[in-house]
Every structure is written in structure tokens, then in C-alpha cells.
Amino acid sequence: MKIPSEYVGRSTWEKVLNHIALSEEPSPYLLIDKDIIRDKVSLIGKNIKNSKVLYAVKANPDIEVLEFLNSIGIGFEIASEGELQILASLGVEPTRIITSNPVKTLKFLKQAASYGVNYYAYDSTSEVEKLAKYVCGSNVYVRLSVPNEGSEWPLSKKFGVEIDEAAELLLTAKDSGLNPVGITFHVGSQCNNIYNWNTAILKAKSLWDIAAKNGLHLKMLNIGGGYPIHYTKDVVGIETIEQKVDAILWQKLPADLEIFMEPGRAVVGDAGVFVSTVIGKTRRGDENWLYIDVGVFTGLMESISGIKYTYVVGSRGKIATWTIAGPSCDSLDVIDRGVKLPEPEIGNRILILSSGAYTISYASEFNGFSIPRVFLI
Ligand SMILES: *Cc1c(COP(=O)(O)O)cnc(C)c1O
């Protein structure tokens, strides 16, 4: 196969081809290049002063991925008892764990409390009551609603409150025996619109001021996740985003503010290559259909909501335009349309690039297909 050099580096490509050549694992499976993760982790946060990076575990909770991230000293953002249990099994200290899920189950809250997690997000009075009951005295931070325009995976409608309500929630938390320390937001996942961070920080600044007027001196701003990765289109670089974010942060907010960040996709996304096999092809009407052994239900869930992947096949056949579908019998299991690829043969490999994030974590065993295994390379 020819190296698609704008998407993957030579060393990743060599490792992928080597693994495929030597592995007896039947496809589909996901390869994760540790070197890419290490590079991304050293890049993220580098250009933002006072920052602390907490990996959003939901992007890829594979135990070996988490073990590797733990070994390079990153923190973690979790949302459930399942995510907590994996980190506990790796011995991750509670001081390196936060939870930014604004609505937590009681089961999770109790387990997080007994493990010693000390940072909790919220955005409602009912959550304040839960937090006051189960994690009294803990550090809490309020989720502000911010624009998600230009993000491939907007999150703003489900969570977050406007400035006035956020200010009240901070005061309510204090009155309830909690320790309100800060503000959080999420600009939307795969966010290619640098202005979202700008707007979000200005909103956070307004909230910070109102809180200060009411005698609350907040110490932390959690700027969430959202850094984009390269799927099929060029995206704004992490360095560029961080330089802009850093500039506006310290223009507006006090110099001793602690910055948390929770990247998920950007840490693991482009470290992943799905190895899959062509299992069928046919012509239906005027469409060429290609069926492969990984699908919407076994990892490529984000494809149905706008993420477009890059595919590589080893074939030297004639270029055609394909509709690519997964192996299940559900009509939702169509991964992509209008994909130009050389015509492969049944049994040929098809590689799916930048597939390390939000793939395995979404996979189910629907229709009897196993969840693909993950291998670190
Ligand atoms: C999912 C999530 C993240 C990670 O977002 P990415 O876009 O993958 O970087 C961070 N914080 C919270 C609260 C999340 O829910």
C-alpha cells in the first residue's frame, strides 16, 4: 500500500504494515501508535500558561491506552463508575482525576467520593443537592453554555447554563457547603472555529466578574476539549488555537488562574488506524456499494453524524466512487458515500485513518459482531 503521507507519518505507516503482516488477529481491529499519542500529549497545553491536561477517557477507554497515558503522567476526566474502575485498576491517584459530567449517577458519585475524587462539574440546583449530600466540601465548577458553531459534534444544547444562572449556582454551591472553585465550558468536539474559544473565554470572564462582586474568587477555568484532528480536511493547528487562547486568557483573567483542559479526540484520534477487510461489493442502481467488516455499530458511529474518514486500499484497480457500508443488516450501517477509491477485491484490506477516538468506545455487539480489539504499536 502507498503511504498517504499527508495523513500519516512514515514511522506510523511502517508500524501499521508490519503489524498487519505479522499479526494473526482477524480483522477488524484498531491499531494505536503510541508515538503519536506521546507527541500529542507533549504538544497539548504547551502554549497555555498554568495549564493542566486531563484526558477525556470517553474518547478511548482501552486499558492499554490508559496505562500508556498514565505512564506519561497525564490527568484524566471521567464521567462514570466504569471509567473510574479502569483508572482505579491502574492505581491512578484521585488527585489526577476530575469529573466534568454535569449530571452524575448516584452510583458514580458515591464511588468517586470514596475514591477521593475532588473536582466535580454541575449545572443545576438538583446536582448541587446531590453533590452536597455525597461529596460535601469538594471542589465544584459550573458548566457555562457557549457557542458550538463550527464544531462537527456540538454539545451545547445538552449541558451548560447562561451567565446569570451560573453565578447563582456558584453561590448556591457555596451556601450548600461545597467549594465553588471555577468555571467550565465545552466549545463542541472537532471544533475548527477558533472564535468559539474566544467567545467562551469572554463569557467566562463576565461570570468571573459577577462571582467576584459577590465575594467569590474563583481559581480555576476549565476550557474543556474540542481540539480538532485531521480526517479528510485541513484543520486549525493546536499551536495556533493555544496561542490565541493564551493571549486572550491573560488579557482578561488574573495571572494566577489555574487552567484545566480536557482533550479527548486530539490525544488519541490521529494515533488510530482501523484495519478492516472488504467483504462484499455490488452495484445497486447507479451506486457502487462496498461492504467492509467494520461498521457504524462496531466503531464508526461518528460517521452517521458528519465525521468523514480517509480510507486506504492496497488495490491497483480502476478508481470508482463508492458507498461504504458495514457488515450488519441494519440500514443505518452505512459509513460513507461518494468515496473515491481504486476498486478492491473481496478480502483486500481497507485501512481507516484517524480512527483512534470515539470509535471503540462507541462499539456494540449489535447483530453478533464482536467489538474490535485494540493493539498499541
Ligand atoms: C467529551 C468531553 C471532552 C472531550 O472532548 P474532545 O472534543 O474529544 O476533546 C472534554 N470534556 C467533557 C466534559 C466532555 O464531555
PDB file of N, CA and C and ligand atoms in Angstrom, residues 56 58 77 100 143 186 189-190 224-227 262-265 358, ligand 1:
ATOM      1  N   ALA A  56      -9.869  13.186  28.383  1.00  0.00           N
ATOM      2  CA  ALA A  56     -11.280  12.769  28.479  1.00  0.00           C
ATOM      3  C   ALA A  56     -11.373  11.289  28.100  1.00  0.00           C
ATOM      4  N   LYS A  58     -13.586   9.088  27.759  1.00  0.00           N
ATOM      5  CA  LYS A  58     -14.583   8.527  26.844  1.00  0.00           C
ATOM      6  C   LYS A  58     -14.103   8.449  25.389  1.00  0.00           C
ATOM      7  N   GLU A  77     -10.147  12.899  32.854  1.00  0.00           N
ATOM      8  CA  GLU A  77     -11.516  13.389  33.077  1.00  0.00           C
ATOM      9  C   GLU A  77     -12.455  12.221  32.829  1.00  0.00           C
ATOM     10  N   SER A 100     -16.244  15.993  34.776  1.00  0.00           N
ATOM     11  CA  SER A 100     -16.935  17.154  34.219  1.00  0.00           C
ATOM     12  C   SER A 100     -18.309  16.808  33.679  1.00  0.00           C
ATOM     13  N   ARG A 143     -20.820  24.586  34.749  1.00  0.00           N
ATOM     14  CA  ARG A 143     -20.709  24.480  33.281  1.00  0.00           C
ATOM     15  C   ARG A 143     -21.510  25.581  32.612  1.00  0.00           C
ATOM     16  N   HIS A 186     -17.496  23.736  27.101  1.00  0.00           N
ATOM     17  CA  HIS A 186     -17.002  22.894  26.009  1.00  0.00           C
ATOM     18  C   HIS A 186     -17.445  23.527  24.703  1.00  0.00           C
ATOM     19  N   SER A 189     -17.099  19.283  20.036  1.00  0.00           N
ATOM     20  CA  SER A 189     -15.993  18.413  19.654  1.00  0.00           C
ATOM     21  C   SER A 189     -15.640  18.594  18.183  1.00  0.00           C
ATOM     22  N   GLN A 190     -14.357  18.339  17.863  1.00  0.00           N
ATOM     23  CA  GLN A 190     -13.850  18.571  16.499  1.00  0.00           C
ATOM     24  C   GLN A 190     -14.198  20.014  16.096  1.00  0.00           C
ATOM     25  N   GLY A 224     -12.222  22.778  28.728  1.00  0.00           N
ATOM     26  CA  GLY A 224     -12.841  21.615  28.072  1.00  0.00           C
ATOM     27  C   GLY A 224     -11.976  20.985  26.998  1.00  0.00           C
ATOM     28  N   GLY A 225     -12.663  20.354  26.034  1.00  0.00           N
ATOM     29  CA  GLY A 225     -11.950  19.697  24.921  1.00  0.00           C
ATOM     30  C   GLY A 225     -12.241  20.435  23.634  1.00  0.00           C
ATOM     31  N   GLY A 226     -12.274  19.702  22.534  1.00  0.00           N
ATOM     32  CA  GLY A 226     -12.695  20.287  21.263  1.00  0.00           C
ATOM     33  C   GLY A 226     -11.623  20.420  20.207  1.00  0.00           C
ATOM     34  N   TYR A 227     -10.336  20.270  20.579  1.00  0.00           N
ATOM     35  CA  TYR A 227      -9.282  20.417  19.564  1.00  0.00           C
ATOM     36  C   TYR A 227      -9.550  19.454  18.411  1.00  0.00           C
ATOM     37  N   GLU A 262      -9.337  19.473  28.816  1.00  0.00           N
ATOM     38  CA  GLU A 262      -9.784  18.078  28.771  1.00  0.00           C
ATOM     39  C   GLU A 262      -9.853  17.552  27.345  1.00  0.00           C
ATOM     40  N   PRO A 263      -8.754  17.474  26.643  1.00  0.00           N
ATOM     41  CA  PRO A 263      -8.801  16.978  25.272  1.00  0.00           C
ATOM     42  C   PRO A 263      -9.078  15.475  25.261  1.00  0.00           C
ATOM     43  N   GLY A 264      -9.882  15.042  24.316  1.00  0.00           N
ATOM     44  CA  GLY A 264     -10.110  13.609  24.129  1.00  0.00           C
ATOM     45  C   GLY A 264      -9.651  13.228  22.739  1.00  0.00           C
ATOM     46  N   ARG A 265     -10.416  13.694  21.761  1.00  0.00           N
ATOM     47  CA  ARG A 265     -10.138  13.382  20.353  1.00  0.00           C
ATOM     48  C   ARG A 265      -8.698  13.686  19.951  1.00  0.00           C
ATOM     49  N   TYR A 358     -13.374   7.997  19.793  1.00  0.00           N
ATOM     50  CA  TYR A 358     -14.818   7.796  19.638  1.00  0.00           C
ATOM     51  C   TYR A 358     -15.139   6.705  18.629  1.00  0.00           C
TER      52      TYR A 358
HETATM   53  C1  LIG B   1     -16.212  14.603  25.606  1.00  0.00           C
HETATM   54  C2  LIG B   1     -15.711  15.625  26.527  1.00  0.00           C
HETATM   55  C3  LIG B   1     -14.420  16.125  26.387  1.00  0.00           C
HETATM   56  C4  LIG B   1     -13.505  15.757  25.249  1.00  0.00           C
HETATM   57  O1  LIG B   1     -13.846  16.437  24.096  1.00  0.00           O
HETATM   58  P1  LIG B   1     -12.972  16.314  22.748  1.00  0.00           P
HETATM   59  O2  LIG B   1     -13.753  17.077  21.771  1.00  0.00           O
HETATM   60  O3  LIG B   1     -12.859  14.869  22.431  1.00  0.00           O
HETATM   61  O4  LIG B   1     -11.645  16.910  23.017  1.00  0.00           O
HETATM   62  C5  LIG B   1     -13.975  17.022  27.332  1.00  0.00           C
HETATM   63  N1  LIG B   1     -14.761  17.417  28.348  1.00  0.00           N
HETATM   64  C6  LIG B   1     -16.014  16.959  28.506  1.00  0.00           C
HETATM   65  C7  LIG B   1     -16.815  17.420  29.651  1.00  0.00           C
HETATM   66  C8  LIG B   1     -16.537  16.056  27.602  1.00  0.00           C
HETATM   67  O5  LIG B   1     -17.785  15.616  27.750  1.00  0.00           O
END
